[in-house]
CSV table of C-alpha atoms in Angstrom, one decimal:
chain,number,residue,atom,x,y,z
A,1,UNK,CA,36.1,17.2,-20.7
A,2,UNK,CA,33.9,17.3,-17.5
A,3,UNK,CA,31.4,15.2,-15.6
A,4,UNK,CA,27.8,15.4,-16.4
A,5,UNK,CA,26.1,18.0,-14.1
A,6,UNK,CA,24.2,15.1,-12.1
A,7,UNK,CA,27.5,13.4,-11.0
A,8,UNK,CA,26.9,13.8,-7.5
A,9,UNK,CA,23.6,11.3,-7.8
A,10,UNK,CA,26.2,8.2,-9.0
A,11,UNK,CA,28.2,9.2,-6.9
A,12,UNK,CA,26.2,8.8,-3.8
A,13,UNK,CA,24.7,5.4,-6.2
A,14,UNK,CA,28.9,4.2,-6.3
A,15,UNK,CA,29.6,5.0,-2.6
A,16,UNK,CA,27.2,2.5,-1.2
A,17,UNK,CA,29.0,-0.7,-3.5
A,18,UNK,CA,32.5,0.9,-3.0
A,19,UNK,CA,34.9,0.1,0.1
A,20,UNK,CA,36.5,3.0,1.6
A,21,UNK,CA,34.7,5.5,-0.8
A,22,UNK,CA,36.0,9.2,-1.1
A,23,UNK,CA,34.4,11.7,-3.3
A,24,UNK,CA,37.8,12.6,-4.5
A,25,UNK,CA,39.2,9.5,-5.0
A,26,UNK,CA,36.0,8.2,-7.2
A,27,UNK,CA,36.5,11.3,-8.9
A,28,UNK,CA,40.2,11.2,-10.0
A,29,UNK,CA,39.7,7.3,-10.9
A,30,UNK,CA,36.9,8.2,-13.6
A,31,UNK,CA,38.8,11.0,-14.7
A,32,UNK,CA,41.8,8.4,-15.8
A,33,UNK,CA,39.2,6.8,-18.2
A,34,UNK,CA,39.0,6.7,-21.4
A,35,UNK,CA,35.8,3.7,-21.8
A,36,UNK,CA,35.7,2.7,-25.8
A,37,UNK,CA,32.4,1.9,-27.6
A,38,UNK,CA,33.3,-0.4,-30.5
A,39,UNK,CA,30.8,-1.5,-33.4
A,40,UNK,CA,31.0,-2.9,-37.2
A,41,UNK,CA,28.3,-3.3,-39.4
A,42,UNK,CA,27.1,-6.0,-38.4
A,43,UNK,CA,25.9,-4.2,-35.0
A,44,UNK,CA,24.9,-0.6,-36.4
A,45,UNK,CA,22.9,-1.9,-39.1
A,46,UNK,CA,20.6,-4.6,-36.8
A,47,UNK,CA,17.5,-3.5,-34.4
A,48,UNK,CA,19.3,-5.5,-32.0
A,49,UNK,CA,22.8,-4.0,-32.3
A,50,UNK,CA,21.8,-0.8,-32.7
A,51,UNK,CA,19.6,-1.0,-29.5
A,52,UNK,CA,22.9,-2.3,-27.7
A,53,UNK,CA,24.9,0.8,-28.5
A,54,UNK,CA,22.5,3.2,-27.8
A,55,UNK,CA,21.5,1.6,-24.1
A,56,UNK,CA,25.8,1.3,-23.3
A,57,UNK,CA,26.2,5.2,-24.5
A,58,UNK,CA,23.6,6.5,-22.5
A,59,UNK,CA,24.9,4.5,-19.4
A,60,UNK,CA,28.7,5.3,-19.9
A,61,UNK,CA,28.1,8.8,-20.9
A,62,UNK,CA,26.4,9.9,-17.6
A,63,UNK,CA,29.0,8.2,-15.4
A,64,UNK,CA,32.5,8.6,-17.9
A,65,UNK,CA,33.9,12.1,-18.8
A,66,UNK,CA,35.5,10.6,-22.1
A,67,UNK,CA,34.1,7.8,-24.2
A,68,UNK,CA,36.5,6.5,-27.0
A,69,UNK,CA,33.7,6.0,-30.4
A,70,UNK,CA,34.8,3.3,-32.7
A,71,UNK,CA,33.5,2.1,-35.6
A,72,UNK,CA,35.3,-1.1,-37.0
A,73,UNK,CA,35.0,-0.7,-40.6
A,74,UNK,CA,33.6,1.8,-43.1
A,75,UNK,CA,30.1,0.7,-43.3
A,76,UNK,CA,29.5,1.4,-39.3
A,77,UNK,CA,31.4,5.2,-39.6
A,78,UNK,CA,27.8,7.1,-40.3
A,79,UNK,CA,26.5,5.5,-36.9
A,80,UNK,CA,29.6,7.0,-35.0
A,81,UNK,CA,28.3,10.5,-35.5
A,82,UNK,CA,24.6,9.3,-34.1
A,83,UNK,CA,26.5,7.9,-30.9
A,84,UNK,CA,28.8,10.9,-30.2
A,85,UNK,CA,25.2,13.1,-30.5
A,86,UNK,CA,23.2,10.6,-28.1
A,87,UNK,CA,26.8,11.2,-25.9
A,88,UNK,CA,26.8,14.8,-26.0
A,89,UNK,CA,23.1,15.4,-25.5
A,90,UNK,CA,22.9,13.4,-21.9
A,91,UNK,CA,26.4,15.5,-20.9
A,92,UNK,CA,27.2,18.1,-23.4
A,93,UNK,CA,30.9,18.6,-21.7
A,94,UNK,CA,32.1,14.5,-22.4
A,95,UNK,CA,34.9,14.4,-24.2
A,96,UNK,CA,34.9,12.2,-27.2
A,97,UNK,CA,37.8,10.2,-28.8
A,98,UNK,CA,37.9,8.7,-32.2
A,99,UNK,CA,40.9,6.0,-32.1
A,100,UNK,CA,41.1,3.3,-29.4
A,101,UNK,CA,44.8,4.3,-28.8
A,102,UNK,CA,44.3,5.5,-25.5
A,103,UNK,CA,41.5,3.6,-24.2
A,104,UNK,CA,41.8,1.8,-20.6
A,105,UNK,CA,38.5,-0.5,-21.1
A,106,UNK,CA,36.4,-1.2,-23.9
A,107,UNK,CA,32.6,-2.8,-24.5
A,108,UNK,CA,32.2,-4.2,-28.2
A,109,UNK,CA,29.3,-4.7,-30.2
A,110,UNK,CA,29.1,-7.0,-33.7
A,111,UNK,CA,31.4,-9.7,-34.7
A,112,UNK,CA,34.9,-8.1,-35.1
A,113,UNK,CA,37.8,-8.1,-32.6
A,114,UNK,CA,39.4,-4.7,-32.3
A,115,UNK,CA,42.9,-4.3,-31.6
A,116,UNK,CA,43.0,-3.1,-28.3
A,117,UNK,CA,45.3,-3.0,-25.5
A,118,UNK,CA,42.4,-2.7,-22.7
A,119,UNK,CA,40.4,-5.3,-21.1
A,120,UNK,CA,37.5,-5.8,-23.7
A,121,UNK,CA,33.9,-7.1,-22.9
A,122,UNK,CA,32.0,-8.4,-25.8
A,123,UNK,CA,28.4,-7.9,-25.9
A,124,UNK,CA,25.5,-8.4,-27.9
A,125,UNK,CA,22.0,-10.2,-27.8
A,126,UNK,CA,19.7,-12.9,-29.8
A,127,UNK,CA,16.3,-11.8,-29.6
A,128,UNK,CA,15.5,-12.6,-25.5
A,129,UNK,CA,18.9,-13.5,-24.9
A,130,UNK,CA,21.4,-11.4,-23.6
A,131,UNK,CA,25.2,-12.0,-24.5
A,132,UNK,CA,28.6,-11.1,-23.3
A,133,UNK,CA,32.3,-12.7,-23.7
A,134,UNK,CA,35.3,-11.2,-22.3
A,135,UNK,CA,37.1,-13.8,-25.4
A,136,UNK,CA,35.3,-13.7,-28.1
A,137,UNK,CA,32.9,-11.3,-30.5
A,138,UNK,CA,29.0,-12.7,-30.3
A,139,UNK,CA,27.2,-10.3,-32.7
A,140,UNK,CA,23.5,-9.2,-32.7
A,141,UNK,CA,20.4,-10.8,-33.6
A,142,UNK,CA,18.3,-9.4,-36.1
A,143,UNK,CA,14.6,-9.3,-34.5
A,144,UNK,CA,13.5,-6.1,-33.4
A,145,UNK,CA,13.3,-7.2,-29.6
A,146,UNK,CA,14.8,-4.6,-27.1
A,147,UNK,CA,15.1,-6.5,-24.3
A,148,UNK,CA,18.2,-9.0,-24.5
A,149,UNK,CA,20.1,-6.1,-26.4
A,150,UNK,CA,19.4,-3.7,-23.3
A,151,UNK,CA,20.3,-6.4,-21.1
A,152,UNK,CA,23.4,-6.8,-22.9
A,153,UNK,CA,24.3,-3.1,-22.1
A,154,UNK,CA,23.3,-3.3,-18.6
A,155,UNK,CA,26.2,-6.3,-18.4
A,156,UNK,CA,29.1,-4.4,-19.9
A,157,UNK,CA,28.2,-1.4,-18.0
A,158,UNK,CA,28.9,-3.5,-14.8
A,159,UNK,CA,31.6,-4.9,-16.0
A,160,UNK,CA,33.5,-1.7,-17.6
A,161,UNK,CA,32.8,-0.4,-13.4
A,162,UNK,CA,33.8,-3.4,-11.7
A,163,UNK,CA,37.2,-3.6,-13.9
A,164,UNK,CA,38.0,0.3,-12.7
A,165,UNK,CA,37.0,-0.3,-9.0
A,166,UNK,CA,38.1,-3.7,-8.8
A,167,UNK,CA,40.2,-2.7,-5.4
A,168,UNK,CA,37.1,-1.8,-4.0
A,169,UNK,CA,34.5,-4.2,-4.5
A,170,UNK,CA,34.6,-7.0,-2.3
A,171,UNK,CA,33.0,-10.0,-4.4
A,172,UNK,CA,32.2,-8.4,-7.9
A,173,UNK,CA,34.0,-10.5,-10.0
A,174,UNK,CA,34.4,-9.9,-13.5
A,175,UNK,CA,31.7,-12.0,-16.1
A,176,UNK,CA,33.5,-14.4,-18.0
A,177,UNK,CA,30.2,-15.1,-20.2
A,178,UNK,CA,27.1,-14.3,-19.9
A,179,UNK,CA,24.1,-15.9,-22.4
A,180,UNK,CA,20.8,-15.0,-20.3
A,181,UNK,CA,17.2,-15.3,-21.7
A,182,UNK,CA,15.1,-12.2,-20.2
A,183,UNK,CA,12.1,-14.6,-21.6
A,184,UNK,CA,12.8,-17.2,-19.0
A,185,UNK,CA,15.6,-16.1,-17.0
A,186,UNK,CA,17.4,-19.3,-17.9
A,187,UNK,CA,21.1,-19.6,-18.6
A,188,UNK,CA,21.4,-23.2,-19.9
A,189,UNK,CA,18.6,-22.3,-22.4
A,190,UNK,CA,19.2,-19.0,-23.8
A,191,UNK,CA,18.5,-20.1,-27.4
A,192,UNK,CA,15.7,-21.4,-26.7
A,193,UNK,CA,13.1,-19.3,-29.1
A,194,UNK,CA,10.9,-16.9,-27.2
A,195,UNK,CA,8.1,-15.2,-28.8
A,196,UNK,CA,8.9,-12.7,-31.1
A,197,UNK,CA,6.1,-10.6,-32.7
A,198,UNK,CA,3.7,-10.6,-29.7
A,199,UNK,CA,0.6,-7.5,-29.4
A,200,UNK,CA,1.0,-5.4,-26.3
A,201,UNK,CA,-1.6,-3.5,-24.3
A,202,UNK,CA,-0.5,-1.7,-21.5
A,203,UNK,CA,-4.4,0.0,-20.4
A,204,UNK,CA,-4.3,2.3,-18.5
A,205,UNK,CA,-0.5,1.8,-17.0
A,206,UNK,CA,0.7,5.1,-15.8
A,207,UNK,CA,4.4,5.4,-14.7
A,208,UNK,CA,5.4,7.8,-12.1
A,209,UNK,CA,8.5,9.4,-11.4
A,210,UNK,CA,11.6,9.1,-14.5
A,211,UNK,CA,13.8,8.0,-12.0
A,212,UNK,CA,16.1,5.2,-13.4
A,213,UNK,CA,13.8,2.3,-13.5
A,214,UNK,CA,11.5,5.1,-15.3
A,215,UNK,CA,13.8,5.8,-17.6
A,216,UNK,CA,14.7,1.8,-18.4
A,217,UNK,CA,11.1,1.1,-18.5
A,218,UNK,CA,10.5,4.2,-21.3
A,219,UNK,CA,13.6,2.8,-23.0
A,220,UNK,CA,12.5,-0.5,-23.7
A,221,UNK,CA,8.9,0.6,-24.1
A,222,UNK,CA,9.8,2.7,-27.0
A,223,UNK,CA,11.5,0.0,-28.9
A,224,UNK,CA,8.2,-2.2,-28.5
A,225,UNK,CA,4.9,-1.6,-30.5
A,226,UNK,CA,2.1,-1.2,-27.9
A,227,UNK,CA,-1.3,0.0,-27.9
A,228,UNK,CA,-0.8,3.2,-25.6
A,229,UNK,CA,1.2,4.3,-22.2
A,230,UNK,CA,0.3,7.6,-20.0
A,231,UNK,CA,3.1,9.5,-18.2
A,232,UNK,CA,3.0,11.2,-15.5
């Protein structure tokens, strides 16, 4: 196992929300990891769910030297092979585990509860609305929206880092739920129905620079029929 080769760019990211930050230190603690991705059916074989998964690998997998894969049941097993791949091609060294056994935190996506002994962080999404429970499972929706599903990601992300650097984040508590729309940013009406199937023509946008807000932006834009996008 070994960090991806652009581990010094979160690190200088971590040391300006971290409390007596040392290179070492931030080092060692991410080294002790090992971060779980957990999934059943019901997540790998939704738009939504599967949109989930693939935003929290990418985000764990340039930070996290070893990510635990877990499919819940059978039917999910073929899409643990895709996840490992999407792992391995953002840092080739990341060592990958296949049983939860040894995992110190975990981010779950469907509607089963694995048997962990790790903090877990439920996520998951219903068309605009993002989801996460550190109780209980709350499954994917099945529209083919990328937003709340990303969104979802983003959330157990930051809360997978806040649980391992808890000493040194002055403030950051942990979410205890989370049910967001990114329609109308509105918690007490998440369920609220946003529209769905929606045309999208982005002119003559150009982005510039892949940076991360580049990359989210590419992210979500290839998940969403639209008329045409130049990069630069």
């Amino acid at each position: 196992m070994a960090f991806a080769n652009f581990i010094d760019r979160a690190a200088t990211a971590a040391s300006q929300v971290l409390a007596d930050f040392h290179l070492g230190d931030f080092k060692a603690a991410l080294e002790k990891q090992v971060v779980a991705v957990a999934f059943d059916h019901q997540a790998a074989s939704c738009a939504e769910g599967q949109a989930t998964l693939d935003l929290a690998v990418r985000l764990l997998a340039r930070l996290y030297p070893v990510l635990a894969i877990l499919p819940l049941d059978s039917a999910a097993s073929s899409q643990a092979q895709a996840l490992e791949r999407l792992a391995k091609s953002i840092n080739p060294k990341v060592g990958i585990r296949r049983s939860g056994k040894s995992a110190t935190v975990c981010v779950v996506a469907g509607v089963t509860r694995p048997s962990l002994r790790c903090p877990i962080f439920f996520v998951g999404s219903d068309g605009w609305a993002a989801k996460l429970s550190r109780t209980d499972p709350v499954g994917s929706g099945p529209s083919l929206l990328p937003y709340g599903a990303g969104a979802a990601s983003c959330f157990g992300a930051a809360n997978v880092f806040r649980t391992i650097f808890a000493a040194q984040l002055t403030g950051a508590e942990l979410d205890e739920t989370i049910d967001l729309s990114l329609c109308s940013y509105d918690k007490t009406k998440a369920g609220e129905a946003g529209p769905i199937d929606f045309p999208v023509d982005l002119g003559e946008t150009h982005l510039v620079g892949l940076g991360a807000i580049g990359h989210g932006s590419l992210w979500a834009l290839a998940r969403q029929p639209i008329s045409r996008v130049v990069c630069m």
